[in-house]
PDB file of C-alpha atoms in Angstrom:
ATOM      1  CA  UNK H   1       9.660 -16.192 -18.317  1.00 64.00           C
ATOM      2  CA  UNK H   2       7.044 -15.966 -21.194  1.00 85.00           C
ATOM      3  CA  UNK H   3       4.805 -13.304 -22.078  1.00 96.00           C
ATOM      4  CA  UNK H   4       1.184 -13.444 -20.616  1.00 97.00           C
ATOM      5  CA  UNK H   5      -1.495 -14.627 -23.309  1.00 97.00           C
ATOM      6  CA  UNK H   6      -3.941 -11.238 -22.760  1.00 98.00           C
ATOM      7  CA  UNK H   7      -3.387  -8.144 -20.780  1.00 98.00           C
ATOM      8  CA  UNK H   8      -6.017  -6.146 -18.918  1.00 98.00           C
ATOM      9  CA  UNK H   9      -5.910  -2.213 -19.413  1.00 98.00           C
ATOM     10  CA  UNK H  10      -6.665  -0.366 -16.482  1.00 98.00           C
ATOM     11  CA  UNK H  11      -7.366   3.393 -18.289  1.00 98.00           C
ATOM     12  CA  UNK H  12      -6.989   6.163 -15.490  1.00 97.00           C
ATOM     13  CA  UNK H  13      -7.174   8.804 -18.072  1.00 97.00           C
ATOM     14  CA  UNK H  14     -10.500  10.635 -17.190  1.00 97.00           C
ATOM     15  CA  UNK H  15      -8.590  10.609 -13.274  1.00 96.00           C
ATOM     16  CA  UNK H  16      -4.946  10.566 -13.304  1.00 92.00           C
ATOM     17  CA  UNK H  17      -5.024  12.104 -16.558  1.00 93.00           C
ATOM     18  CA  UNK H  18      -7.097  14.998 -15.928  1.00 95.00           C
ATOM     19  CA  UNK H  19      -6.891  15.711 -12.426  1.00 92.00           C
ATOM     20  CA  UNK H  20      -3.882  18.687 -12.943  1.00 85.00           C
ATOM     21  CA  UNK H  21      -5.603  20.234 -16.312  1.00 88.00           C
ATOM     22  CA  UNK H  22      -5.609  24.260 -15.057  1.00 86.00           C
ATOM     23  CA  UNK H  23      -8.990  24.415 -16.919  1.00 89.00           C
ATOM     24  CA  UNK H  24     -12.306  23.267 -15.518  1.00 92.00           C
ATOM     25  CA  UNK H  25     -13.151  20.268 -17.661  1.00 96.00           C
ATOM     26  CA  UNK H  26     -16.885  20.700 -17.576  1.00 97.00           C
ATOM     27  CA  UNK H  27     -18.655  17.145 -16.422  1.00 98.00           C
ATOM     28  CA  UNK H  28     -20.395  16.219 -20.094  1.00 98.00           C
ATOM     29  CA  UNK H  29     -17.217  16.405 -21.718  1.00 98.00           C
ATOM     30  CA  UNK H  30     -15.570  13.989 -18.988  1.00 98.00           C
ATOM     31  CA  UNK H  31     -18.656  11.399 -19.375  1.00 98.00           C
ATOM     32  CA  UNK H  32     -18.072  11.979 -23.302  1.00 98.00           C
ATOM     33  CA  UNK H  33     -14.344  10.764 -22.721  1.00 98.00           C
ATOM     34  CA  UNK H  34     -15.354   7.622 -20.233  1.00 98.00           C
ATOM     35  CA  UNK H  35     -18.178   6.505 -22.695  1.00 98.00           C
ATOM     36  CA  UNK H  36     -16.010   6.521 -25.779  1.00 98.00           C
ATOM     37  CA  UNK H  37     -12.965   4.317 -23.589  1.00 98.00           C
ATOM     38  CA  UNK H  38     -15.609   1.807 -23.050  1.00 98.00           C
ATOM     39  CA  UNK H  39     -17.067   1.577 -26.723  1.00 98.00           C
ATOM     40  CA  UNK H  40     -13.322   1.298 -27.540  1.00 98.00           C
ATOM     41  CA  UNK H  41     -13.207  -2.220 -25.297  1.00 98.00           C
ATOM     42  CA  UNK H  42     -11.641  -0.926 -22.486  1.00 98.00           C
ATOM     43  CA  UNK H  43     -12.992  -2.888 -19.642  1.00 98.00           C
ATOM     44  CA  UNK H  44     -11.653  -1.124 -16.550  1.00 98.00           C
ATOM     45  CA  UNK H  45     -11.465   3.048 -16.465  1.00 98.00           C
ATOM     46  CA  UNK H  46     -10.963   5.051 -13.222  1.00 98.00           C
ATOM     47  CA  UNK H  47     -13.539   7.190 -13.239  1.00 98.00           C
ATOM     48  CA  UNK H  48     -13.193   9.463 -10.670  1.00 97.00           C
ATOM     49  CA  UNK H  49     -11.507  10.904  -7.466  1.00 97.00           C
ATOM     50  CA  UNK H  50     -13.472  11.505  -4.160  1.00 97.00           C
ATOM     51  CA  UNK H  51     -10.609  13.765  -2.561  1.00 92.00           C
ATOM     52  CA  UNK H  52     -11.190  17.583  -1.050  1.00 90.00           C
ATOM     53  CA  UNK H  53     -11.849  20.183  -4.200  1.00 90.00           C
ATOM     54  CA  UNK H  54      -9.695  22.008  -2.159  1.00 90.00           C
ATOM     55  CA  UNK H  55      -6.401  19.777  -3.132  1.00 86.00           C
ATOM     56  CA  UNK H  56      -7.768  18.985  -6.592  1.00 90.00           C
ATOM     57  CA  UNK H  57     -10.287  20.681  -7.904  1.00 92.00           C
ATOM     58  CA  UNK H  58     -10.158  19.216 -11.475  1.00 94.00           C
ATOM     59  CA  UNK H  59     -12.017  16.690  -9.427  1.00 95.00           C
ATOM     60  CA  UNK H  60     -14.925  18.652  -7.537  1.00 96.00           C
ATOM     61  CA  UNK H  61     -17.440  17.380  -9.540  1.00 97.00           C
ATOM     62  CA  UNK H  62     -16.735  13.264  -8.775  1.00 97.00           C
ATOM     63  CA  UNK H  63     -20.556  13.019  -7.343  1.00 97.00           C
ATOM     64  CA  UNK H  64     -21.768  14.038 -11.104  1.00 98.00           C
ATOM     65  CA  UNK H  65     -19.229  11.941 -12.658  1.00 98.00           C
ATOM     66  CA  UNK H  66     -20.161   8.693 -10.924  1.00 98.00           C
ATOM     67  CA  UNK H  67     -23.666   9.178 -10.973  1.00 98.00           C
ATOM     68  CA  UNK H  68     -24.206  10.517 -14.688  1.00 98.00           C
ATOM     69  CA  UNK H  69     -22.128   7.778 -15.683  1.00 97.00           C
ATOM     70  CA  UNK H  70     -24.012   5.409 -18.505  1.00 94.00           C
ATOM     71  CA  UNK H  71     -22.787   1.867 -17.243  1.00 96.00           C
ATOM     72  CA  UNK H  72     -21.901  -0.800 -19.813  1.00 96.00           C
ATOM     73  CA  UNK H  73     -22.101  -4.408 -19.186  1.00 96.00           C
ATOM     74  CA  UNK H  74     -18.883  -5.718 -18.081  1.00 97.00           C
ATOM     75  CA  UNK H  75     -16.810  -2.574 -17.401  1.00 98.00           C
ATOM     76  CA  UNK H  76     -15.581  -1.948 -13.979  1.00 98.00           C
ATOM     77  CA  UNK H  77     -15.958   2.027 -13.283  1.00 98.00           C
ATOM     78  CA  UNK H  78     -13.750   2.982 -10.290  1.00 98.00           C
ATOM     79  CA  UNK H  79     -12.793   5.801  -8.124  1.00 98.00           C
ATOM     80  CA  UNK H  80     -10.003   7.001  -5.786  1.00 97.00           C
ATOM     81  CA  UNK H  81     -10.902   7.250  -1.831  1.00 96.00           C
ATOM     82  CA  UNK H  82      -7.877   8.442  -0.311  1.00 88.00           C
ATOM     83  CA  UNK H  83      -9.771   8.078   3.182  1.00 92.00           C
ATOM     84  CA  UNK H  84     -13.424   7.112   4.900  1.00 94.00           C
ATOM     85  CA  UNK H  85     -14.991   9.993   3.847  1.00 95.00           C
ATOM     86  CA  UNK H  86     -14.402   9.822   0.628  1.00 96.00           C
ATOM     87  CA  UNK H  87     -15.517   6.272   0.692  1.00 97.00           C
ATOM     88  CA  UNK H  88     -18.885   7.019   1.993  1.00 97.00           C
ATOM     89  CA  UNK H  89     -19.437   9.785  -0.926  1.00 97.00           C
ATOM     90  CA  UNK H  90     -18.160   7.105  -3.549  1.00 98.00           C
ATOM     91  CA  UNK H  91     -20.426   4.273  -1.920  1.00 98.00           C
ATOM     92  CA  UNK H  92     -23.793   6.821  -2.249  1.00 97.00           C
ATOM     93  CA  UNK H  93     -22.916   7.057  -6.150  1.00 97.00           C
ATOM     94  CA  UNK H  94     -22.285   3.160  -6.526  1.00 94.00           C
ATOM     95  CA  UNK H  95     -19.082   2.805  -6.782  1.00 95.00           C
ATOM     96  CA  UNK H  96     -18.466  -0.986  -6.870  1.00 92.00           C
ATOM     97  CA  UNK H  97     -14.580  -0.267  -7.289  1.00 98.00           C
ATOM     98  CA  UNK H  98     -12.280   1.862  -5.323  1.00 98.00           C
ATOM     99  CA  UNK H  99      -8.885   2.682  -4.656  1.00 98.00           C
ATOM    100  CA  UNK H 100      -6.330   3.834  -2.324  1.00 96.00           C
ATOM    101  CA  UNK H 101      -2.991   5.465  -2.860  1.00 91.00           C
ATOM    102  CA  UNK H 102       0.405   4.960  -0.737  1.00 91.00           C
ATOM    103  CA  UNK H 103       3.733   5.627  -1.123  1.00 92.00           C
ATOM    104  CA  UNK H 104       7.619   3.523  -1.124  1.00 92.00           C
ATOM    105  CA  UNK H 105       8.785   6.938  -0.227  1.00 92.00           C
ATOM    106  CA  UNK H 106       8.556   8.878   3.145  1.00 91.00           C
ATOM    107  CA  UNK H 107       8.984  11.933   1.537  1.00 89.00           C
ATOM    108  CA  UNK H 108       6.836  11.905  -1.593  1.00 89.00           C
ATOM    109  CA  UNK H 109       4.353  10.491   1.268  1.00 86.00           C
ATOM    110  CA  UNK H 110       4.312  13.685   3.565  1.00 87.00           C
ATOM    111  CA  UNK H 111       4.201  16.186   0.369  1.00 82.00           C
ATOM    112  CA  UNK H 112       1.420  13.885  -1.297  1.00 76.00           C
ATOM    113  CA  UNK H 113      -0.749  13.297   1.659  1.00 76.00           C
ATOM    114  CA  UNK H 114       0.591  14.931   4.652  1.00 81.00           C
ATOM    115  CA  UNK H 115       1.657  12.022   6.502  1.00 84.00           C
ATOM    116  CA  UNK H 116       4.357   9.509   6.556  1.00 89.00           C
ATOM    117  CA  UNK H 117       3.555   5.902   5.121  1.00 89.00           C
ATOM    118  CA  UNK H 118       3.073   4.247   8.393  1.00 90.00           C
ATOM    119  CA  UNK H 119       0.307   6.682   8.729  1.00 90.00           C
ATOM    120  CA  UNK H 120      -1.187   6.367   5.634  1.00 88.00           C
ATOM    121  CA  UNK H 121      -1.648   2.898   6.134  1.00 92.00           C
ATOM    122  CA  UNK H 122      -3.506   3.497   9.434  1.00 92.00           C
ATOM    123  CA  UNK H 123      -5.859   6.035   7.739  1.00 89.00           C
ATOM    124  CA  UNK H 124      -6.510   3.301   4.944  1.00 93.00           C
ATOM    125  CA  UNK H 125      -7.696   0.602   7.543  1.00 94.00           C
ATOM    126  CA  UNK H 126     -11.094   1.668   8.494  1.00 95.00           C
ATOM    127  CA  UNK H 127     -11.223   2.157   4.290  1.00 96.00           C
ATOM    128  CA  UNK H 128     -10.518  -1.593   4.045  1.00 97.00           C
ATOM    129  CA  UNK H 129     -12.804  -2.668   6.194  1.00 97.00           C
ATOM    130  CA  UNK H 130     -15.714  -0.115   5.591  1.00 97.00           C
ATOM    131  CA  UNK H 131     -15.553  -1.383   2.200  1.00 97.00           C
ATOM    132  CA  UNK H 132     -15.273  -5.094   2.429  1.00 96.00           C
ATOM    133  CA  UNK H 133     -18.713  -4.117   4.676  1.00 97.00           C
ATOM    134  CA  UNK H 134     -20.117  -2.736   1.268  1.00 97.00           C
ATOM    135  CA  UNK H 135     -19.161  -5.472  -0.540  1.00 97.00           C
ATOM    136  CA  UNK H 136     -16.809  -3.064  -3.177  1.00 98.00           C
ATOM    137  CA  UNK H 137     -13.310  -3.984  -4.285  1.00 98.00           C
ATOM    138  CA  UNK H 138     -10.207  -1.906  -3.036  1.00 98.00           C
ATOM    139  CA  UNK H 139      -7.100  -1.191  -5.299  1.00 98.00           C
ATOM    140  CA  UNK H 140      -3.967  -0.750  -3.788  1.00 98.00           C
ATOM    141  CA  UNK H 141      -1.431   1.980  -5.283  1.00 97.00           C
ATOM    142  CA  UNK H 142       2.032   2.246  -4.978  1.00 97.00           C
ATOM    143  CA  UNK H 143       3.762   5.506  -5.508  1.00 93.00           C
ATOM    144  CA  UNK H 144       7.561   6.194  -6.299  1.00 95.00           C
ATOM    145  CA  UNK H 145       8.749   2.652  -6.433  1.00 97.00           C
ATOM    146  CA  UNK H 146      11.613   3.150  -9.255  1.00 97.00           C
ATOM    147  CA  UNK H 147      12.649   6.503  -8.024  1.00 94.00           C
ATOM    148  CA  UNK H 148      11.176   9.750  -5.938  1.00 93.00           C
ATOM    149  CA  UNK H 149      11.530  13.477  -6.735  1.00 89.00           C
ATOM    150  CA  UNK H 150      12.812  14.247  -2.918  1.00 91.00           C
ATOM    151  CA  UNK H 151      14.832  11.129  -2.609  1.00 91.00           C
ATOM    152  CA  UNK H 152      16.133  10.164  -5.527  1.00 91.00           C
ATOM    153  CA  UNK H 153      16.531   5.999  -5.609  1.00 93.00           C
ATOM    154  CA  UNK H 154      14.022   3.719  -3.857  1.00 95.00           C
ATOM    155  CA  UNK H 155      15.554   0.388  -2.637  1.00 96.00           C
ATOM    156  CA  UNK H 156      13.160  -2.595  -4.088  1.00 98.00           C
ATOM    157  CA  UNK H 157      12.758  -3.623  -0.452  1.00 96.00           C
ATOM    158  CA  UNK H 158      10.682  -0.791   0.867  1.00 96.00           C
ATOM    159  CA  UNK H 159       8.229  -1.033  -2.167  1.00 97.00           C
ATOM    160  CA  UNK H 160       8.004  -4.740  -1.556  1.00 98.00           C
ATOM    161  CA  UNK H 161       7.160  -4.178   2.567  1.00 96.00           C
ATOM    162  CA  UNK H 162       4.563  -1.415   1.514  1.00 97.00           C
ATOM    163  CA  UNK H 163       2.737  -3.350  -1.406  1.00 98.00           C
ATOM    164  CA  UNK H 164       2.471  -6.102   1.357  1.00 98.00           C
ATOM    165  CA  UNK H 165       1.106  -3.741   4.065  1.00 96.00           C
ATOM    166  CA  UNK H 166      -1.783  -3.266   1.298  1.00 97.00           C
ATOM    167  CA  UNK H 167      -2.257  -6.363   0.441  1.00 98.00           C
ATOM    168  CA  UNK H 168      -2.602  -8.133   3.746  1.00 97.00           C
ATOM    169  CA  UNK H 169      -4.929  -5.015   4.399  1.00 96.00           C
ATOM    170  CA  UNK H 170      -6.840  -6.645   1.528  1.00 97.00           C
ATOM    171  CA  UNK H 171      -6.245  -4.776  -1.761  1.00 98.00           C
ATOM    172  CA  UNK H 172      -6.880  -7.509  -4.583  1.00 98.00           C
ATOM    173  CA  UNK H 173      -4.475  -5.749  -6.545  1.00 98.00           C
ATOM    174  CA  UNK H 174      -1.433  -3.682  -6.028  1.00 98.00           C
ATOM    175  CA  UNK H 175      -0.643  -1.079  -8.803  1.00 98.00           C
ATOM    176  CA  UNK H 176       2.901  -0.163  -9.043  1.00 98.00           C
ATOM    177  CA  UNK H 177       4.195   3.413 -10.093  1.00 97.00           C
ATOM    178  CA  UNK H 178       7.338   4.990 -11.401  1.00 95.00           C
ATOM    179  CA  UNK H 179       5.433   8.539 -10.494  1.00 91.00           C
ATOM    180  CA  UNK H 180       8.490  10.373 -12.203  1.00 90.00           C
ATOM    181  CA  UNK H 181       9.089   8.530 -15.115  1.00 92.00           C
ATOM    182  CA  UNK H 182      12.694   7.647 -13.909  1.00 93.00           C
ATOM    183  CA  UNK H 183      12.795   3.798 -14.210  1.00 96.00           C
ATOM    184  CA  UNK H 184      14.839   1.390 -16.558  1.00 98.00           C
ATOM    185  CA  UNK H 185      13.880  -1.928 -17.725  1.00 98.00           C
ATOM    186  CA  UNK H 186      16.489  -4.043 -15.393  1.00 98.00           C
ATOM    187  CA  UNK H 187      15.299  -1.499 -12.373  1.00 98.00           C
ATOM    188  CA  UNK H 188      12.017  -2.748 -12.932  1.00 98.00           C
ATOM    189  CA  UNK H 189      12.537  -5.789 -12.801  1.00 98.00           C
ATOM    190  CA  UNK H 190      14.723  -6.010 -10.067  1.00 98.00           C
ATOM    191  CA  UNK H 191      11.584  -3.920  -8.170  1.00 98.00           C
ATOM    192  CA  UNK H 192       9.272  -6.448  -9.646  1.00 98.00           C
ATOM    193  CA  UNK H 193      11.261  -9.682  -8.470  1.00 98.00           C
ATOM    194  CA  UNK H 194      11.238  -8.023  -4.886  1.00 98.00           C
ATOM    195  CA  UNK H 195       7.596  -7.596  -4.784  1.00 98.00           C
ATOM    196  CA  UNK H 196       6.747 -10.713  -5.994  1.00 98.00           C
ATOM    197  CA  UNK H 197       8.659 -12.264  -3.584  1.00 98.00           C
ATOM    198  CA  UNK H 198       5.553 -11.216  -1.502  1.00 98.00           C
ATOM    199  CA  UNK H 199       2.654 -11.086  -3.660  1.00 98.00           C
ATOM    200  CA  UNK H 200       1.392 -12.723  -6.107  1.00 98.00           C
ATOM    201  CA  UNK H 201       2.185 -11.901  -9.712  1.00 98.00           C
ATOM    202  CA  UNK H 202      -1.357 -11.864 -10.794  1.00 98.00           C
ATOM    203  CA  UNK H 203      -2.270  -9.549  -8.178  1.00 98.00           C
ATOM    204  CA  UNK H 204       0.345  -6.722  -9.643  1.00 98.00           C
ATOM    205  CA  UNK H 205       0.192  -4.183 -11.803  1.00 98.00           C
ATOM    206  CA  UNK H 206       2.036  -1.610 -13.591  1.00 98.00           C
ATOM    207  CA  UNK H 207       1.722   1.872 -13.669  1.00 98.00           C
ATOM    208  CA  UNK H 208       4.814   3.536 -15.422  1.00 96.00           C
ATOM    209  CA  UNK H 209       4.956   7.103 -16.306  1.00 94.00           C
ATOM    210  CA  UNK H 210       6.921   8.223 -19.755  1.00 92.00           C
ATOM    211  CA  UNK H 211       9.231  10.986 -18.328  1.00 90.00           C
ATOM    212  CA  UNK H 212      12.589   9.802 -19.927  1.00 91.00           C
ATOM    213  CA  UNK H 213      10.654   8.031 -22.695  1.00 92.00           C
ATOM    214  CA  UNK H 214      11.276   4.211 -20.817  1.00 96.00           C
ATOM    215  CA  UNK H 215       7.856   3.497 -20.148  1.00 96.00           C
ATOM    216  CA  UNK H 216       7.324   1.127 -23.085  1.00 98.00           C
ATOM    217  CA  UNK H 217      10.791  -0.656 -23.031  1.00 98.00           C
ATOM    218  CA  UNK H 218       9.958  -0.930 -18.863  1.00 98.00           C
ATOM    219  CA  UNK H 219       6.811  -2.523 -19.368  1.00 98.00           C
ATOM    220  CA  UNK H 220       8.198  -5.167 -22.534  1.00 98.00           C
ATOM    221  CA  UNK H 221      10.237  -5.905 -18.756  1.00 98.00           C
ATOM    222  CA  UNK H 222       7.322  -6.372 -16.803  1.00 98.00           C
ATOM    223  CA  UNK H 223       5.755  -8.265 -19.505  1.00 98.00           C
ATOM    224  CA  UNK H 224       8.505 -10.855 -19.537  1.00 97.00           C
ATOM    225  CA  UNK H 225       8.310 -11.437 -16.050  1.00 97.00           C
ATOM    226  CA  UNK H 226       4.110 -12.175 -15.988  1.00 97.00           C
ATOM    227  CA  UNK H 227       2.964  -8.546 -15.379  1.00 98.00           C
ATOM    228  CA  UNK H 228      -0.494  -8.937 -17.123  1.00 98.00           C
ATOM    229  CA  UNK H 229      -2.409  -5.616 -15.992  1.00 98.00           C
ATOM    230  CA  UNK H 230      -1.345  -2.369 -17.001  1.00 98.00           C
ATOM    231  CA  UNK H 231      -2.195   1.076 -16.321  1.00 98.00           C
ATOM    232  CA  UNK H 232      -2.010   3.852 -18.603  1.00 98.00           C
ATOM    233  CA  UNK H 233      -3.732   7.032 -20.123  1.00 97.00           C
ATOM    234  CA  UNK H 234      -5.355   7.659 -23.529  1.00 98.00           C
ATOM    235  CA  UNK H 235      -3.184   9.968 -25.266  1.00 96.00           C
ATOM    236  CA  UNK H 236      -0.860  10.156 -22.518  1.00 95.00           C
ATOM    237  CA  UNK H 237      -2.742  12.889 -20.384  1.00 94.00           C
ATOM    238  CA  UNK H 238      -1.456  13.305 -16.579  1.00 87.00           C
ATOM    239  CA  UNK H 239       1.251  14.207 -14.870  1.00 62.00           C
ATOM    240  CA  UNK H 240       2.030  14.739 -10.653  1.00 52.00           C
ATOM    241  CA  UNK H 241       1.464  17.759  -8.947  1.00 47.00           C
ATOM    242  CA  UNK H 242       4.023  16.769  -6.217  1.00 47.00           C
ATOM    243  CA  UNK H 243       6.615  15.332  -9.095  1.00 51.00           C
ATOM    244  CA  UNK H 244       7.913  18.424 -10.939  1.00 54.00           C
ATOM    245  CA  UNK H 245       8.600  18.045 -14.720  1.00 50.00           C
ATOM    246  CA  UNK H 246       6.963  14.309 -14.433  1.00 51.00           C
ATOM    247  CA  UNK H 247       5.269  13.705 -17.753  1.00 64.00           C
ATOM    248  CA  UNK H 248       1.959  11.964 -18.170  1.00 79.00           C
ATOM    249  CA  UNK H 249       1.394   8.106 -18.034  1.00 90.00           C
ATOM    250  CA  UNK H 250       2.418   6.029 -21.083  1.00 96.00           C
ATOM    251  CA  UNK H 251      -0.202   6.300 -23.480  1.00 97.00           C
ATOM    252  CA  UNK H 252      -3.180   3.422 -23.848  1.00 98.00           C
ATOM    253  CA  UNK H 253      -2.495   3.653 -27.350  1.00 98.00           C
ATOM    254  CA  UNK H 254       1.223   2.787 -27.361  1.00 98.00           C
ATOM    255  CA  UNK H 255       0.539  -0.257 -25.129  1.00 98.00           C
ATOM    256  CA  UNK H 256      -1.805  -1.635 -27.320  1.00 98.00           C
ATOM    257  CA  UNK H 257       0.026  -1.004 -30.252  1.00 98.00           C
ATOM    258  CA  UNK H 258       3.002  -2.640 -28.158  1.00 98.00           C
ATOM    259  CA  UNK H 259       1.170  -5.703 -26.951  1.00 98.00           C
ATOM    260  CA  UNK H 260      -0.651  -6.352 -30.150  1.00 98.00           C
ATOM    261  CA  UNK H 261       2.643  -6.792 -31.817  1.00 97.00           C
ATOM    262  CA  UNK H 262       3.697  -8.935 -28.970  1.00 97.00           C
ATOM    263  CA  UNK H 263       0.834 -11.375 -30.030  1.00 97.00           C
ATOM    264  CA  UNK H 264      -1.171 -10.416 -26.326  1.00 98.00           C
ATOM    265  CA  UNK H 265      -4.809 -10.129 -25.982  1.00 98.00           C
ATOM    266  CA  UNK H 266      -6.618  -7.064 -24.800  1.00 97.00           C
ATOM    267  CA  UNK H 267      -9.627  -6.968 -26.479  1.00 97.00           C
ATOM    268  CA  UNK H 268      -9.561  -3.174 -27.463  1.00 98.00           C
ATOM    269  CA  UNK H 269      -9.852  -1.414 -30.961  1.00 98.00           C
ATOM    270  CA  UNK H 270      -6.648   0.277 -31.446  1.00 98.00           C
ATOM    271  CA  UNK H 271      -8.034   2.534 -34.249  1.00 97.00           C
ATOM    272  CA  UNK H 272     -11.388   3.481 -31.606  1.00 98.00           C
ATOM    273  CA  UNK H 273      -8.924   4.250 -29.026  1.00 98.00           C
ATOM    274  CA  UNK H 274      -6.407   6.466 -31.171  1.00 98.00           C
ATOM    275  CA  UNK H 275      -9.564   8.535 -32.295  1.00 98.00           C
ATOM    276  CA  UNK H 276     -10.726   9.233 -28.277  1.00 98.00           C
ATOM    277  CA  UNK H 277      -7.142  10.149 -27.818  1.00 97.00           C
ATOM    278  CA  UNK H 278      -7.634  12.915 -30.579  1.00 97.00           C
ATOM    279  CA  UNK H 279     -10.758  13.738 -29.938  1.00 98.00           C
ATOM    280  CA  UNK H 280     -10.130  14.520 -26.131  1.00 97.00           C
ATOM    281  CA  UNK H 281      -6.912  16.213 -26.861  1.00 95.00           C
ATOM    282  CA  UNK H 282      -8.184  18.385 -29.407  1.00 96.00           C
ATOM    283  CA  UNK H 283     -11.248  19.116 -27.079  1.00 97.00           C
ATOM    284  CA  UNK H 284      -9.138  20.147 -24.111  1.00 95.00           C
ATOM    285  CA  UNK H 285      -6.156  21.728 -26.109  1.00 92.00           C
ATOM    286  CA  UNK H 286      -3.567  19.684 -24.931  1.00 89.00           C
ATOM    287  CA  UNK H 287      -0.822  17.824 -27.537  1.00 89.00           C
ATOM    288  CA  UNK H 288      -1.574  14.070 -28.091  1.00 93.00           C
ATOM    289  CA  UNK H 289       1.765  12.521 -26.530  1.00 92.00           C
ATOM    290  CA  UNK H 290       0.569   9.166 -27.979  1.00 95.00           C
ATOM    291  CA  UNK H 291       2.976   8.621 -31.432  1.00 95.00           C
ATOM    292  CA  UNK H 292       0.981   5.559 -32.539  1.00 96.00           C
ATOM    293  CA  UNK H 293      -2.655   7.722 -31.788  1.00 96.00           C
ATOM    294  CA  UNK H 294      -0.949  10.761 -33.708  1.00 95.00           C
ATOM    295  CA  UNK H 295       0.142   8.209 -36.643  1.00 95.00           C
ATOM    296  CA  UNK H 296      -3.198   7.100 -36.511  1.00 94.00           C
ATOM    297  CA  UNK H 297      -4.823   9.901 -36.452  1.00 87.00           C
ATOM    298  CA  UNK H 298      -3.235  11.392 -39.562  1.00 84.00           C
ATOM    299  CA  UNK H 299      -4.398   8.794 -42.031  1.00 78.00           C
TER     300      UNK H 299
END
């Protein structure tokens, strides 16, 4: 296999990286941190979350985010809809990109959501098909597929029959994640060869989390095998509620600064992302887990 010739970012920072911060983020400060992501080329940022404040309230303001959001030309600004409900709210503030989120792991599936994956694929249906009404995209995510908190190994065969579920549901993409961190490079890509089996490569992605530090050398795996969209967070915010002692996603920075040396296209300014990555850190109080935006940073 060969490298792809550009990669597509997907940055879920101002979601997935901020949704467990203890401190209200207040709303100008989030729009600050979208606005500068897009100014710094990246072309696809998860926006928000329409889920109960109640659950996560880092996220109770998603109405203010969406609609005070200044929209650039050519950027896809997307939000998470775990069910109908949150659809409808996401559709009123123009979403034209949503997603939802499942699980390889029965488990992870009941503590995340509060049903078992059979389930959650029923409650996503009328999601599916509300949206394709409206005309807006649907993501597909896949939780735990190199490992689970509650079950420890996840055989590459039930990630492959859930990402297919989603799929045939009609997500255009399914997002893979190693929610813990736990993966390895020839886990991956044993994961990856089972999914594929199913789904197209160009309709995967990768969402690896940096727990034990493998994140980069699992997605140089990925790479090899076609992976050519990849999610991560500027400066490495995030984390899992329902994954205990799971670090945040691999930093944007480090997967530019990985596929730039790897001769792959992404269109993004390295040097304008490492500065949003200090700036939001610094503005929130949280360390930059990003060692090429800290390198950067310093000079």
């Amino acid at each position: 296999m060969s490298f792809p010739s550009s990669v597509r970012l997907v940055e879920v920072g101002p979601r997935d990286g901020l949704q467990n911060e203890p401190e209200p983020i207040d709303t100008a400060t989030k729009l600050a941190l979208i606005d500068r992501l897009g100014l710094a080329g990246i072309r696809h940022i998860e926006a928000a979350s329409f889920v109960s404040p109640k659950w996560v309230p880092q996220m109770a303001d998603h109405r203010e985010v969406m609609n005070g959001l200044e929209r650039r030309e050519g950027i896809t600004y997307s939000a998470l809809t775990p069910n109908l409900k949150g659809l409808e709210a996401a559709l009123e503030c123009g979403a034209e990109e949503v997603a939802v989120f499942g699980a390889a792991s029965e488990t992870f599936s009941q503590k995340n959501i509060n049903c078992s994956v059979a389930e959650s694929l029923e409650r996503f249906a009328p999601v599916l098909e509300r949206a394709k009404q409206a005309n807006v995209r649907v993501r597909g995510y896949v939780s735990c597929v190199l490992g689970c908190p509650y079950e420890g190994e996840i055989a590459p065969d039930k990630v492959a029959k859930v990402s297919k579920a989603l799929f045939e549901m009609g997500c255009y993409e399914i997002s893979l994640g190693d929610t813990i961190g736990t993966g390895t490079p020839l886990k991956a890509k044993r994961m990856l060869e089972a999914v594929a089996k199913e789904i197209p490569m160009a309709k995967l992605a990768a969402h690896f989390h940096d727990t034990y530090g493998q994140a980069l050398a699992n997605l140089y795996a990925v790479l090899e095998e076609g992976i050519a969209v990849i999610d991560s967070s500027v400066a490495g915010l995030g984390g899992c509620p329902y994954a205990k002692g799971a670090s945040g996603n691999v930093a944007s920075e480090d997967v530019v600064y990985l596929i730039n040396g790897l001769g792959i296209k992404s269109g993004i300014d390295l040097d304008a992302l490492a500065a949003t990555g200090h700036w939001i850190t610094q503005t929130i109080g949280r360390p930059n887990r990003s060692k090429v935006g800290v390198a950067l940073s310093k000079k």
